[in-house]
Backbone as JSON Lines, residues from 0, in Angstrom:
{"i":0,"aa":"M","n":[71.59,152.41,80.55],"ca":[72.8,153.13,80.91],"c":[72.8,153.34,82.43]}
{"i":1,"aa":"L","n":[73.86,152.86,83.1],"ca":[73.93,153.05,84.55],"c":[74.3,154.49,84.88]}
{"i":2,"aa":"T","n":[73.72,154.99,85.96],"ca":[73.9,156.4,86.28],"c":[73.68,156.63,87.77]}
{"i":3,"aa":"H","n":[73.71,157.9,88.18],"ca":[73.44,158.3,89.56],"c":[74.25,157.46,90.56]}
{"i":4,"aa":"H","n":[73.6,156.99,91.64],"ca":[74.31,156.28,92.7],"c":[75.04,155.03,92.18]}
{"i":5,"aa":"T","n":[74.4,154.32,91.24],"ca":[74.99,153.06,90.77],"c":[76.3,153.3,90.04]}
{"i":6,"aa":"A","n":[76.3,154.25,89.13],"ca":[77.54,154.57,88.43],"c":[78.57,155.17,89.37]}
{"i":7,"aa":"A","n":[78.11,155.99,90.31],"ca":[79.04,156.6,91.28],"c":[79.77,155.51,92.06]}
{"i":8,"aa":"M","n":[79.07,154.45,92.44],"ca":[79.71,153.35,93.15],"c":[80.78,152.69,92.29]}
{"i":9,"aa":"L","n":[80.49,152.51,91.01],"ca":[81.46,151.89,90.11],"c":[82.68,152.77,89.9]}
{"i":10,"aa":"Y","n":[82.48,154.08,89.91],"ca":[83.59,155.01,89.74],"c":[84.39,155.22,91.04]}
{"i":11,"aa":"G","n":[83.81,154.8,92.16],"ca":[84.53,154.92,93.42],"c":[84.11,156.07,94.31]}
{"i":12,"aa":"F","n":[83.04,156.8,93.94],"ca":[82.59,157.89,94.81],"c":[81.12,157.71,95.25]}
{"i":13,"aa":"G","n":[80.73,156.47,95.4],"ca":[79.37,156.18,95.86],"c":[79.28,156.26,97.37]}
{"i":14,"aa":"V","n":[79.37,157.46,97.91],"ca":[79.4,157.64,99.37],"c":[78.01,157.69,99.99]}
{"i":15,"aa":"V","n":[76.98,157.77,99.16],"ca":[75.61,157.77,99.66],"c":[75.01,156.39,99.36]}
{"i":16,"aa":"P","n":[74.82,155.56,100.37],"ca":[74.41,154.17,100.12],"c":[72.98,154.06,99.58]}
{"i":17,"aa":"T","n":[72.78,153.06,98.75],"ca":[71.45,152.77,98.23],"c":[71.42,151.33,97.77]}
{"i":18,"aa":"D","n":[70.25,150.72,97.86],"ca":[70.05,149.36,97.35],"c":[69.36,149.37,95.99]}
{"i":19,"aa":"T","n":[69.13,150.56,95.46],"ca":[68.4,150.7,94.2],"c":[69.36,150.78,93.03]}
{"i":20,"aa":"L","n":[69.02,150.12,91.94],"ca":[69.78,150.2,90.7],"c":[69.26,151.41,89.91]}
{"i":21,"aa":"H","n":[70.17,152.32,89.57],"ca":[69.78,153.54,88.85],"c":[70.21,153.44,87.39]}
{"i":22,"aa":"I","n":[69.25,153.67,86.5],"ca":[69.53,153.69,85.08],"c":[68.93,154.96,84.48]}
{"i":23,"aa":"T","n":[69.53,155.41,83.37],"ca":[68.98,156.53,82.62],"c":[68.71,156.07,81.2]}
{"i":24,"aa":"L","n":[67.54,156.42,80.71],"ca":[67.12,156.02,79.36],"c":[66.93,157.26,78.5]}
{"i":25,"aa":"P","n":[67.05,157.13,77.18],"ca":[66.89,158.29,76.3],"c":[65.54,158.97,76.48]}
{"i":26,"aa":"A","n":[65.53,160.25,76.22],"ca":[64.29,161.03,76.33],"c":[63.21,160.41,75.46]}
{"i":27,"aa":"G","n":[62.0,160.37,75.99],"ca":[60.87,159.82,75.24],"c":[60.66,158.34,75.44]}
{"i":28,"aa":"T","n":[61.62,157.67,76.1],"ca":[61.48,156.24,76.36],"c":[60.52,156.01,77.53]}
{"i":29,"aa":"T","n":[59.67,155.0,77.41],"ca":[58.8,154.64,78.53],"c":[59.65,154.08,79.65]}
{"i":30,"aa":"L","n":[59.53,154.65,80.82],"ca":[60.37,154.24,81.94],"c":[59.76,153.01,82.62]}
{"i":31,"aa":"P","n":[60.56,151.98,82.83],"ca":[60.04,150.77,83.48],"c":[59.71,151.02,84.94]}
{"i":32,"aa":"Q","n":[58.69,150.35,85.43],"ca":[58.3,150.43,86.83],"c":[58.59,149.08,87.48]}
{"i":33,"aa":"R","n":[59.79,148.93,87.99],"ca":[60.18,147.66,88.59],"c":[60.78,147.91,89.96]}
{"i":34,"aa":"R","n":[60.45,147.0,90.88],"ca":[60.99,147.11,92.23],"c":[62.51,147.02,92.2]}
{"i":35,"aa":"G","n":[63.14,147.94,92.93],"ca":[64.6,147.93,93.03],"c":[65.3,148.66,91.91]}
{"i":36,"aa":"I","n":[64.54,149.21,90.97],"ca":[65.14,149.94,89.85],"c":[64.56,151.36,89.81]}
{"i":37,"aa":"A","n":[65.44,152.36,89.76],"ca":[65.02,153.74,89.57],"c":[65.41,154.14,88.14]}
{"i":38,"aa":"A","n":[64.42,154.37,87.31],"ca":[64.67,154.72,85.91],"c":[64.5,156.23,85.74]}
{"i":39,"aa":"H","n":[65.5,156.86,85.15],"ca":[65.48,158.31,84.93],"c":[65.41,158.57,83.42]}
{"i":40,"aa":"G","n":[64.59,159.53,83.05],"ca":[64.55,159.94,81.65],"c":[65.59,161.01,81.39]}
{"i":41,"aa":"A","n":[66.4,160.83,80.37],"ca":[67.47,161.77,80.06],"c":[66.89,163.09,79.57]}
{"i":42,"aa":"V","n":[67.42,164.18,80.08],"ca":[67.1,165.51,79.57],"c":[68.21,165.99,78.64]}
{"i":43,"aa":"L","n":[69.44,165.67,79.0],"ca":[70.61,166.04,78.21],"c":[71.07,164.85,77.39]}
{"i":44,"aa":"P","n":[71.77,165.09,76.29],"ca":[72.29,163.98,75.47],"c":[73.38,163.21,76.21]}
{"i":45,"aa":"F","n":[73.6,161.98,75.8],"ca":[74.64,161.14,76.41],"c":[75.99,161.5,75.77]}
{"i":46,"aa":"A","n":[76.57,162.58,76.23],"ca":[77.8,163.08,75.61],"c":[79.02,162.27,76.02]}
{"i":47,"aa":"D","n":[78.99,161.68,77.19],"ca":[80.15,160.95,77.71],"c":[79.67,159.62,78.28]}
{"i":48,"aa":"V","n":[80.03,158.55,77.6],"ca":[79.64,157.2,78.04],"c":[80.91,156.39,78.23]}
{"i":49,"aa":"R","n":[81.01,155.69,79.36],"ca":[82.22,154.93,79.66],"c":[81.88,153.46,79.92]}
{"i":50,"aa":"D","n":[82.88,152.63,79.71],"ca":[82.76,151.21,80.05],"c":[83.49,150.99,81.36]}
{"i":51,"aa":"V","n":[82.77,150.57,82.38],"ca":[83.35,150.32,83.7],"c":[83.06,148.88,84.08]}
{"i":52,"aa":"L","n":[84.09,148.07,84.15],"ca":[83.94,146.64,84.47],"c":[82.94,145.96,83.55]}
{"i":53,"aa":"G","n":[82.95,146.39,82.29],"ca":[82.06,145.8,81.31],"c":[80.65,146.35,81.32]}
{"i":54,"aa":"L","n":[80.41,147.39,82.1],"ca":[79.07,147.99,82.2],"c":[79.11,149.4,81.64]}
{"i":55,"aa":"R","n":[78.07,149.77,80.89],"ca":[78.01,151.11,80.29],"c":[77.45,152.1,81.3]}
{"i":56,"aa":"C","n":[78.23,153.14,81.53],"ca":[77.86,154.16,82.52],"c":[77.95,155.54,81.9]}
{"i":57,"aa":"L","n":[77.08,156.44,82.33],"ca":[77.29,157.84,82.0],"c":[78.58,158.31,82.66]}
{"i":58,"aa":"G","n":[79.21,159.31,82.08],"ca":[80.49,159.8,82.56],"c":[80.44,160.23,84.02]}
{"i":59,"aa":"P","n":[81.58,160.19,84.72],"ca":[81.59,160.5,86.15],"c":[81.15,161.92,86.49]}
{"i":60,"aa":"A","n":[81.53,162.89,85.67],"ca":[81.12,164.27,85.96],"c":[79.61,164.42,85.83]}
{"i":61,"aa":"R","n":[79.04,163.77,84.82],"ca":[77.58,163.82,84.64],"c":[76.89,163.2,85.85]}
{"i":62,"aa":"C","n":[77.38,162.04,86.3],"ca":[76.75,161.38,87.46],"c":[76.89,162.23,88.72]}
{"i":63,"aa":"A","n":[78.07,162.82,88.92],"ca":[78.29,163.64,90.11],"c":[77.38,164.85,90.12]}
{"i":64,"aa":"V","n":[77.24,165.5,88.99],"ca":[76.4,166.71,88.94],"c":[74.92,166.35,89.02]}
{"i":65,"aa":"D","n":[74.52,165.25,88.39],"ca":[73.13,164.81,88.54],"c":[72.79,164.6,90.02]}
{"i":66,"aa":"L","n":[73.69,163.94,90.74],"ca":[73.46,163.71,92.17],"c":[73.5,165.02,92.94]}
{"i":67,"aa":"A","n":[74.39,165.92,92.57],"ca":[74.49,167.21,93.27],"c":[73.24,168.06,93.06]}
{"i":68,"aa":"R","n":[72.54,167.83,91.95],"ca":[71.29,168.56,91.72],"c":[70.14,167.96,92.52]}
{"i":69,"aa":"Q","n":[70.19,166.65,92.79],"ca":[69.01,165.96,93.29],"c":[69.08,165.57,94.76]}
{"i":70,"aa":"L","n":[70.28,165.43,95.31],"ca":[70.41,165.08,96.72],"c":[70.25,166.3,97.61]}
{"i":71,"aa":"G","n":[70.08,166.06,98.92],"ca":[70.14,167.15,99.87],"c":[71.52,167.78,99.88]}
{"i":72,"aa":"R","n":[71.61,169.0,100.4],"ca":[72.87,169.76,100.32],"c":[74.06,169.0,100.91]}
{"i":73,"aa":"L","n":[73.88,168.41,102.08],"ca":[75.01,167.78,102.75],"c":[75.57,166.63,101.92]}
{"i":74,"aa":"D","n":[74.7,165.74,101.47],"ca":[75.17,164.61,100.68],"c":[75.62,165.04,99.28]}
{"i":75,"aa":"A","n":[75.03,166.09,98.75],"ca":[75.47,166.57,97.44],"c":[76.93,166.99,97.49]}
{"i":76,"aa":"L","n":[77.33,167.71,98.54],"ca":[78.73,168.09,98.65],"c":[79.62,166.87,98.89]}
{"i":77,"aa":"A","n":[79.14,165.93,99.7],"ca":[79.93,164.73,99.96],"c":[80.24,163.97,98.67]}
{"i":78,"aa":"V","n":[79.28,163.89,97.76],"ca":[79.49,163.22,96.48],"c":[80.54,163.97,95.65]}
{"i":79,"aa":"L","n":[80.42,165.28,95.58],"ca":[81.37,166.06,94.79],"c":[82.78,165.96,95.37]}
{"i":80,"aa":"D","n":[82.89,166.06,96.69],"ca":[84.2,165.9,97.33],"c":[84.81,164.55,96.98]}
{"i":81,"aa":"A","n":[84.0,163.5,97.1],"ca":[84.5,162.14,96.84],"c":[84.89,161.95,95.38]}
{"i":82,"aa":"A","n":[84.14,162.55,94.46],"ca":[84.48,162.43,93.04],"c":[85.85,163.03,92.76]}
{"i":83,"aa":"L","n":[86.16,164.14,93.43],"ca":[87.48,164.75,93.29],"c":[88.54,163.91,94.0]}
{"i":84,"aa":"R","n":[88.2,163.4,95.18],"ca":[89.19,162.67,95.99],"c":[89.7,161.43,95.27]}
{"i":85,"aa":"V","n":[88.81,160.68,94.62],"ca":[89.23,159.44,93.97],"c":[89.78,159.69,92.56]}
{"i":86,"aa":"G","n":[89.74,160.94,92.11],"ca":[90.28,161.26,90.8],"c":[89.35,160.95,89.65]}
{"i":87,"aa":"A","n":[88.08,160.7,89.94],"ca":[87.12,160.44,88.86],"c":[86.83,161.69,88.06]}
{"i":88,"aa":"C","n":[86.94,162.85,88.71],"ca":[86.68,164.14,88.07],"c":[87.74,165.14,88.51]}
{"i":89,"aa":"T","n":[87.9,166.18,87.73],"ca":[88.68,167.33,88.13],"c":[87.73,168.49,88.41]}
{"i":90,"aa":"P","n":[88.18,169.54,89.09],"ca":[87.3,170.71,89.27],"c":[86.8,171.27,87.94]}
{"i":91,"aa":"D","n":[87.65,171.28,86.92],"ca":[87.21,171.79,85.62],"c":[86.14,170.89,85.0]}
{"i":92,"aa":"D","n":[86.28,169.57,85.19],"ca":[85.25,168.65,84.68],"c":[83.89,168.99,85.29]}
{"i":93,"aa":"L","n":[83.88,169.21,86.61],"ca":[82.61,169.5,87.29],"c":[82.06,170.85,86.86]}
{"i":94,"aa":"A","n":[82.93,171.85,86.74],"ca":[82.47,173.17,86.33],"c":[81.89,173.14,84.91]}
{"i":95,"aa":"D","n":[82.56,172.42,84.0],"ca":[82.05,172.32,82.63],"c":[80.72,171.58,82.59]}
{"i":96,"aa":"E","n":[80.63,170.52,83.42],"ca":[79.4,169.72,83.41],"c":[78.22,170.5,83.98]}
{"i":97,"aa":"V","n":[78.45,171.21,85.08],"ca":[77.33,171.94,85.7],"c":[76.84,173.04,84.76]}
{"i":98,"aa":"A","n":[77.74,173.58,83.93],"ca":[77.31,174.59,82.96],"c":[76.34,173.99,81.94]}
{"i":99,"aa":"R","n":[76.53,172.71,81.62],"ca":[75.62,172.05,80.67],"c":[74.24,171.8,81.27]}
{"i":100,"aa":"H","n":[74.14,171.86,82.58],"ca":[72.87,171.62,83.26],"c":[72.09,172.92,83.51]}
{"i":101,"aa":"D","n":[72.57,174.01,82.97],"ca":[71.94,175.31,83.22],"c":[70.45,175.25,82.9]}
{"i":102,"aa":"G","n":[69.64,175.73,83.85],"ca":[68.2,175.76,83.68],"c":[67.48,174.53,84.19]}
{"i":103,"aa":"L","n":[68.23,173.49,84.55],"ca":[67.58,172.28,85.06],"c":[67.34,172.4,86.56]}
{"i":104,"aa":"R","n":[66.4,171.63,87.03],"ca":[66.04,171.66,88.45],"c":[67.25,171.29,89.31]}
{"i":105,"aa":"G","n":[67.51,172.1,90.32],"ca":[68.59,171.83,91.26],"c":[69.94,172.32,90.82]}
{"i":106,"aa":"V","n":[70.03,172.96,89.65],"ca":[71.36,173.36,89.17],"c":[71.96,174.47,90.01]}
{"i":107,"aa":"R","n":[71.12,175.3,90.61],"ca":[71.67,176.37,91.45],"c":[72.44,175.78,92.62]}
{"i":108,"aa":"Q","n":[71.87,174.76,93.26],"ca":[72.58,174.09,94.35],"c":[73.86,173.45,93.85]}
{"i":109,"aa":"A","n":[73.78,172.74,92.72],"ca":[74.97,172.07,92.19],"c":[76.05,173.07,91.85]}
{"i":110,"aa":"R","n":[75.68,174.2,91.27],"ca":[76.67,175.2,90.89],"c":[77.38,175.75,92.13]}
{"i":111,"aa":"E","n":[76.61,176.02,93.18],"ca":[77.22,176.52,94.41],"c":[78.18,175.49,95.01]}
{"i":112,"aa":"L","n":[77.75,174.24,95.07],"ca":[78.54,173.22,95.76],"c":[79.76,172.79,94.95]}
{"i":113,"aa":"V","n":[79.68,172.86,93.63],"ca":[80.86,172.57,92.81],"c":[81.99,173.52,93.18]}
{"i":114,"aa":"R","n":[81.66,174.76,93.46],"ca":[82.7,175.73,93.85],"c":[83.28,175.42,95.23]}
{"i":115,"aa":"L","n":[82.52,174.74,96.08],"ca":[82.99,174.41,97.43],"c":[83.67,173.05,97.51]}
{"i":116,"aa":"A","n":[83.54,172.23,96.49],"ca":[84.04,170.86,96.55],"c":[85.55,170.83,96.77]}
{"i":117,"aa":"D","n":[85.99,169.87,97.58],"ca":[87.4,169.79,97.95],"c":[87.79,168.32,98.08]}
{"i":118,"aa":"P","n":[88.85,167.89,97.42],"ca":[89.23,166.48,97.47],"c":[89.83,166.03,98.79]}
{"i":119,"aa":"R","n":[90.12,166.97,99.69],"ca":[90.8,166.6,100.94],"c":[89.87,166.0,101.98]}
{"i":120,"aa":"A","n":[88.58,166.14,101.82],"ca":[87.65,165.52,102.77],"c":[87.81,164.0,102.71]}
{"i":121,"aa":"R","n":[88.0,163.37,103.86],"ca":[88.29,161.94,103.87],"c":[87.05,161.07,104.02]}
{"i":122,"aa":"C","n":[85.93,161.66,104.41],"ca":[84.71,160.86,104.56],"c":[83.5,161.76,104.38]}
{"i":123,"aa":"R","n":[82.36,161.12,104.24],"ca":[81.1,161.82,104.02],"c":[80.81,162.83,105.13]}
{"i":124,"aa":"Q","n":[81.05,162.42,106.4],"ca":[80.73,163.3,107.53],"c":[81.63,164.53,107.58]}
{"i":125,"aa":"E","n":[82.87,164.39,107.14],"ca":[83.74,165.56,107.1],"c":[83.21,166.6,106.11]}
{"i":126,"aa":"S","n":[82.69,166.12,104.98],"ca":[82.07,167.03,104.01],"c":[80.85,167.71,104.63]}
{"i":127,"aa":"H","n":[80.04,166.92,105.32],"ca":[78.86,167.49,105.97],"c":[79.27,168.55,106.99]}
{"i":128,"aa":"L","n":[80.27,168.25,107.79],"ca":[80.71,169.18,108.82],"c":[81.21,170.48,108.21]}
{"i":129,"aa":"R","n":[81.97,170.38,107.13],"ca":[82.48,171.59,106.48],"c":[81.35,172.45,105.93]}
{"i":130,"aa":"L","n":[80.31,171.82,105.38],"ca":[79.2,172.59,104.83],"c":[78.37,173.22,105.94]}
{"i":131,"aa":"I","n":[78.22,172.54,107.06],"ca":[77.49,173.12,108.19],"c":[78.2,174.39,108.66]}
{"i":132,"aa":"L","n":[79.52,174.36,108.73],"ca":[80.28,175.56,109.12],"c":[80.11,176.66,108.08]}
{"i":133,"aa":"H","n":[80.15,176.29,106.81],"ca":[79.95,177.28,105.74],"c":[78.56,177.92,105.83]}
{"i":134,"aa":"D","n":[77.54,177.09,106.0],"ca":[76.18,177.61,106.07],"c":[75.95,178.43,107.34]}
{"i":135,"aa":"G","n":[76.78,178.17,108.37],"ca":[76.72,178.97,109.59],"c":[77.5,180.26,109.5]}
{"i":136,"aa":"L","n":[77.99,180.59,108.28],"ca":[78.69,181.85,107.99],"c":[80.0,181.98,108.76]}
{"i":137,"aa":"L","n":[80.64,180.85,109.02],"ca":[81.96,180.86,109.64],"c":[83.04,180.88,108.56]}
{"i":138,"aa":"P","n":[84.24,181.34,108.9],"ca":[85.34,181.27,107.92],"c":[85.58,179.83,107.49]}
{"i":139,"aa":"A","n":[86.07,179.68,106.28],"ca":[86.33,178.33,105.77],"c":[87.55,177.72,106.46]}
{"i":140,"aa":"P","n":[87.39,176.57,107.1],"ca":[88.56,175.89,107.68],"c":[89.35,175.18,106.6]}
{"i":141,"aa":"E","n":[90.58,174.83,106.92],"ca":[91.4,174.07,105.98],"c":[91.21,172.58,106.23]}
{"i":142,"aa":"P","n":[90.76,171.83,105.22],"ca":[90.62,170.38,105.41],"c":[91.97,169.7,105.57]}
{"i":143,"aa":"Q","n":[92.03,168.7,106.45],"ca":[93.24,167.93,106.67],"c":[94.43,168.84,106.93]}
{"i":144,"aa":"L","n":[94.23,169.75,107.87],"ca":[95.27,170.72,108.22],"c":[96.48,170.01,108.81]}
{"i":145,"aa":"V","n":[97.64,170.26,108.24],"ca":[98.89,169.65,108.7],"c":[99.5,170.52,109.79]}
{"i":146,"aa":"V","n":[99.86,169.89,110.9],"ca":[100.53,170.59,112.0],"c":[101.94,170.02,112.12]}
{"i":147,"aa":"L","n":[102.94,170.91,112.08],"ca":[104.34,170.51,112.12],"c":[104.9,170.69,113.53]}
{"i":148,"aa":"D","n":[105.91,169.9,113.85],"ca":[106.59,170.09,115.12],"c":[107.73,171.08,114.95]}
{"i":149,"aa":"G","n":[108.52,171.27,115.99],"ca":[109.57,172.27,115.96],"c":[110.67,171.99,114.95]}
{"i":150,"aa":"R","n":[110.76,170.75,114.47],"ca":[111.76,170.38,113.48],"c":[111.2,170.36,112.06]}
{"i":151,"aa":"G","n":[109.97,170.82,111.91],"ca":[109.37,170.86,110.58],"c":[108.81,169.54,110.12]}
{"i":152,"aa":"R","n":[108.65,168.59,111.02],"ca":[108.1,167.29,110.68],"c":[106.59,167.28,110.91]}
{"i":153,"aa":"V","n":[105.85,166.51,110.1],"ca":[104.4,166.4,110.27],"c":[104.12,165.66,111.56]}
{"i":154,"aa":"R","n":[103.45,166.33,112.5],"ca":[103.1,165.69,113.76],"c":[101.71,165.08,113.7]}
{"i":155,"aa":"C","n":[100.77,165.79,113.05],"ca":[99.42,165.25,112.91],"c":[98.64,166.04,111.86]}
{"i":156,"aa":"R","n":[97.5,165.5,111.5],"ca":[96.56,166.17,110.6],"c":[95.23,166.29,111.32]}
{"i":157,"aa":"I","n":[94.6,167.43,111.17],"ca":[93.32,167.7,111.81],"c":[92.25,167.76,110.71]}
{"i":158,"aa":"D","n":[91.11,167.12,110.96],"ca":[90.05,167.06,109.94],"c":[89.8,168.43,109.31]}
{"i":159,"aa":"L","n":[89.5,169.4,110.14],"ca":[89.27,170.78,109.71],"c":[89.97,171.68,110.72]}
{"i":160,"aa":"G","n":[90.75,172.63,110.22],"ca":[91.51,173.44,111.17],"c":[91.61,174.9,110.79]}
{"i":161,"aa":"Y","n":[91.74,175.71,111.81],"ca":[92.01,177.14,111.67],"c":[93.39,177.38,112.28]}
{"i":162,"aa":"A","n":[94.39,177.47,111.41],"ca":[95.77,177.51,111.9],"c":[96.06,178.75,112.72]}
{"i":163,"aa":"E","n":[95.61,179.91,112.26],"ca":[95.92,181.15,112.98],"c":[95.29,181.17,114.36]}
{"i":164,"aa":"E","n":[94.07,180.7,114.47],"ca":[93.38,180.69,115.76],"c":[93.72,179.45,116.59]}
{"i":165,"aa":"R","n":[94.39,178.48,115.98],"ca":[94.73,177.21,116.63],"c":[93.48,176.51,117.17]}
{"i":166,"aa":"V","n":[92.52,176.38,116.29],"ca":[91.28,175.67,116.6],"c":[91.15,174.52,115.61]}
{"i":167,"aa":"G","n":[90.94,173.32,116.13],"ca":[90.71,172.16,115.28],"c":[89.31,171.64,115.46]}
{"i":168,"aa":"V","n":[88.68,171.24,114.35],"ca":[87.32,170.72,114.36],"c":[87.4,169.29,113.83]}
{"i":169,"aa":"V","n":[86.98,168.33,114.64],"ca":[87.2,166.93,114.33],"c":[85.88,166.18,114.34]}
{"i":170,"aa":"Y","n":[85.65,165.39,113.27],"ca":[84.52,164.46,113.3],"c":[84.92,163.28,114.17]}
{"i":171,"aa":"D","n":[84.13,163.02,115.2],"ca":[84.48,162.01,116.2],"c":[84.1,160.62,115.71]}
{"i":172,"aa":"G","n":[84.84,160.18,114.69],"ca":[84.67,158.82,114.18],"c":[86.03,158.16,114.15]}
{"i":173,"aa":"D","n":[86.35,157.54,113.04],"ca":[87.64,156.86,112.92],"c":[88.81,157.82,112.96]}
{"i":174,"aa":"S","n":[88.56,159.12,112.69],"ca":[89.66,160.07,112.6],"c":[90.04,160.68,113.94]}
{"i":175,"aa":"R","n":[89.42,160.25,115.03],"ca":[89.72,160.86,116.33],"c":[91.21,160.76,116.62]}
{"i":176,"aa":"L","n":[91.79,161.87,117.04],"ca":[93.21,161.9,117.34],"c":[93.51,161.05,118.57]}
{"i":177,"aa":"D","n":[94.65,160.35,118.55],"ca":[95.02,159.6,119.73],"c":[95.44,160.56,120.84]}
{"i":178,"aa":"Q","n":[95.41,160.07,122.06],"ca":[95.62,160.94,123.22],"c":[96.97,161.65,123.22]}
{"i":179,"aa":"P","n":[98.1,160.98,122.87],"ca":[99.37,161.7,122.86],"c":[99.38,162.91,121.91]}
{"i":180,"aa":"R","n":[98.85,162.73,120.71],"ca":[98.82,163.86,119.77],"c":[97.85,164.93,120.24]}
{"i":181,"aa":"H","n":[96.72,164.5,120.8],"ca":[95.78,165.47,121.36],"c":[96.46,166.31,122.43]}
{"i":182,"aa":"N","n":[97.16,165.65,123.34],"ca":[97.85,166.37,124.42],"c":[98.94,167.29,123.86]}
{"i":183,"aa":"W","n":[99.67,166.81,122.85],"ca":[100.73,167.62,122.25],"c":[100.16,168.91,121.68]}
{"i":184,"aa":"L","n":[99.03,168.81,120.99],"ca":[98.4,170.0,120.42],"c":[97.92,170.95,121.52]}
{"i":185,"aa":"E","n":[97.3,170.4,122.56],"ca":[96.77,171.25,123.63],"c":[97.89,172.0,124.35]}
{"i":186,"aa":"T","n":[99.03,171.36,124.56],"ca":[100.12,172.05,125.23],"c":[100.72,173.15,124.37]}
{"i":187,"aa":"R","n":[100.39,173.17,123.1],"ca":[100.87,174.21,122.19],"c":[99.77,175.2,121.82]}
{"i":188,"aa":"G","n":[98.76,175.23,122.64],"ca":[97.73,176.26,122.49],"c":[96.58,175.93,121.58]}
{"i":189,"aa":"W","n":[96.51,174.67,121.1],"ca":[95.4,174.31,120.24],"c":[94.18,173.94,121.07]}
{"i":190,"aa":"R","n":[93.02,174.26,120.52],"ca":[91.76,173.84,121.11],"c":[91.07,172.93,120.12]}
{"i":191,"aa":"L","n":[90.79,171.7,120.54],"ca":[90.19,170.71,119.66],"c":[88.73,170.5,120.03]}
{"i":192,"aa":"L","n":[87.87,170.59,119.03],"ca":[86.43,170.42,119.21],"c":[86.0,169.16,118.48]}
{"i":193,"aa":"Y","n":[85.38,168.23,119.2],"ca":[84.96,166.96,118.63],"c":[83.43,166.95,118.47]}
{"i":194,"aa":"F","n":[82.97,166.5,117.29],"ca":[81.54,166.43,117.03],"c":[81.2,165.06,116.45]}
{"i":195,"aa":"N","n":[80.02,164.55,116.84],"ca":[79.58,163.26,116.33],"c":[78.29,163.43,115.52]}
{"i":196,"aa":"D","n":[77.68,162.31,115.14],"ca":[76.49,162.37,114.3],"c":[75.34,163.11,114.98]}
{"i":197,"aa":"D","n":[75.22,162.97,116.29],"ca":[74.15,163.67,117.0],"c":[74.31,165.18,116.84]}
{"i":198,"aa":"D","n":[75.54,165.65,116.86],"ca":[75.79,167.09,116.69],"c":[75.51,167.53,115.26]}
{"i":199,"aa":"L","n":[76.01,166.76,114.29],"ca":[75.87,167.16,112.89],"c":[74.42,167.19,112.46]}
{"i":200,"aa":"Y","n":[73.65,166.18,112.87],"ca":[72.3,166.04,112.32],"c":[71.2,166.39,113.32]}
{"i":201,"aa":"G","n":[71.58,166.54,114.6],"ca":[70.6,166.89,115.6],"c":[70.68,168.32,116.09]}
{"i":202,"aa":"E","n":[71.91,168.83,116.24],"ca":[72.11,170.17,116.78],"c":[73.13,170.96,115.96]}
{"i":203,"aa":"P","n":[72.91,171.11,114.65],"ca":[73.91,171.82,113.84],"c":[74.09,173.28,114.25]}
{"i":204,"aa":"D","n":[73.03,173.94,114.7],"ca":[73.16,175.33,115.13],"c":[74.05,175.44,116.37]}
{"i":205,"aa":"E","n":[73.9,174.49,117.29],"ca":[74.74,174.48,118.48],"c":[76.2,174.2,118.1]}
{"i":206,"aa":"L","n":[76.39,173.33,117.14],"ca":[77.74,173.04,116.64],"c":[78.4,174.32,116.13]}
{"i":207,"aa":"V","n":[77.67,175.06,115.32],"ca":[78.21,176.32,114.76],"c":[78.54,177.3,115.88]}
{"i":208,"aa":"Q","n":[77.65,177.4,116.86],"ca":[77.91,178.34,117.96],"c":[79.14,177.94,118.75]}
{"i":209,"aa":"T","n":[79.36,176.66,118.92],"ca":[80.54,176.18,119.65],"c":[81.82,176.56,118.93]}
{"i":210,"aa":"V","n":[81.83,176.34,117.61],"ca":[83.02,176.7,116.83],"c":[83.2,178.21,116.8]}
{"i":211,"aa":"R","n":[82.12,178.95,116.66],"ca":[82.23,180.42,116.65],"c":[82.81,180.92,117.97]}
{"i":212,"aa":"A","n":[82.37,180.37,119.08],"ca":[82.88,180.8,120.37],"c":[84.38,180.51,120.48]}
{"i":213,"aa":"A","n":[84.81,179.36,119.97],"ca":[86.24,179.03,120.03],"c":[87.07,179.95,119.16]}
{"i":214,"aa":"L","n":[86.51,180.39,118.03],"ca":[87.26,181.26,117.14],"c":[87.33,182.7,117.64]}
{"i":215,"aa":"Y","n":[86.22,183.19,118.17],"ca":[86.15,184.62,118.48],"c":[86.21,184.93,119.97]}
{"i":216,"aa":"H","n":[86.11,183.9,120.8],"ca":[86.23,184.09,122.24],"c":[87.16,183.02,122.81]}
{"i":217,"aa":"P","n":[88.42,183.06,122.4],"ca":[89.35,182.01,122.87],"c":[89.51,182.04,124.37]}
{"i":218,"aa":"R","n":[89.72,180.85,124.92],"ca":[89.86,180.78,126.36],"c":[91.21,181.34,126.79]}
């Protein structure tokens, strides 16, 4: 039975890359030791099994929650966000599934992150950035914040935004705002903060302090 990262890729939310084939076998089965294959022994029954492109997979909610229990916090949230974004799961699906994992290793993390999961995150790094702000005890920003012009038309979307404070937090990747829209926001009192991988994974505390200063000590 395909599961974990492998099934997540087939369902469309495999945002954490791996070259390993993940399978889950019934409890009590001798797990094979083969290069390139990660075999997991099932603790819970196979309540939801799906056929995806002719391959048998554990259900998407089961795969998402298994990964949320076992991955690091940042990637665990990215998987849950992606599962919601592609429509493989609903929030209720994830909540019901995590309840079935009660008492298993990592379920506390999964339970917390299921409540934070949001389908509006467009990429893995946006999920990471949102969780770093959450763990830094900052107010929750709005993902993909829509900014309207004076005629009520959508002028741009900001990765993460605080509308009242007019602070935007942007992952400096493909989503970087073009210069005209950046200038338009700045002339209307917005402050845009750009962060890259070095900030997210090298200096997360400094990232949090930068956003906190923009929110509570506006220029």
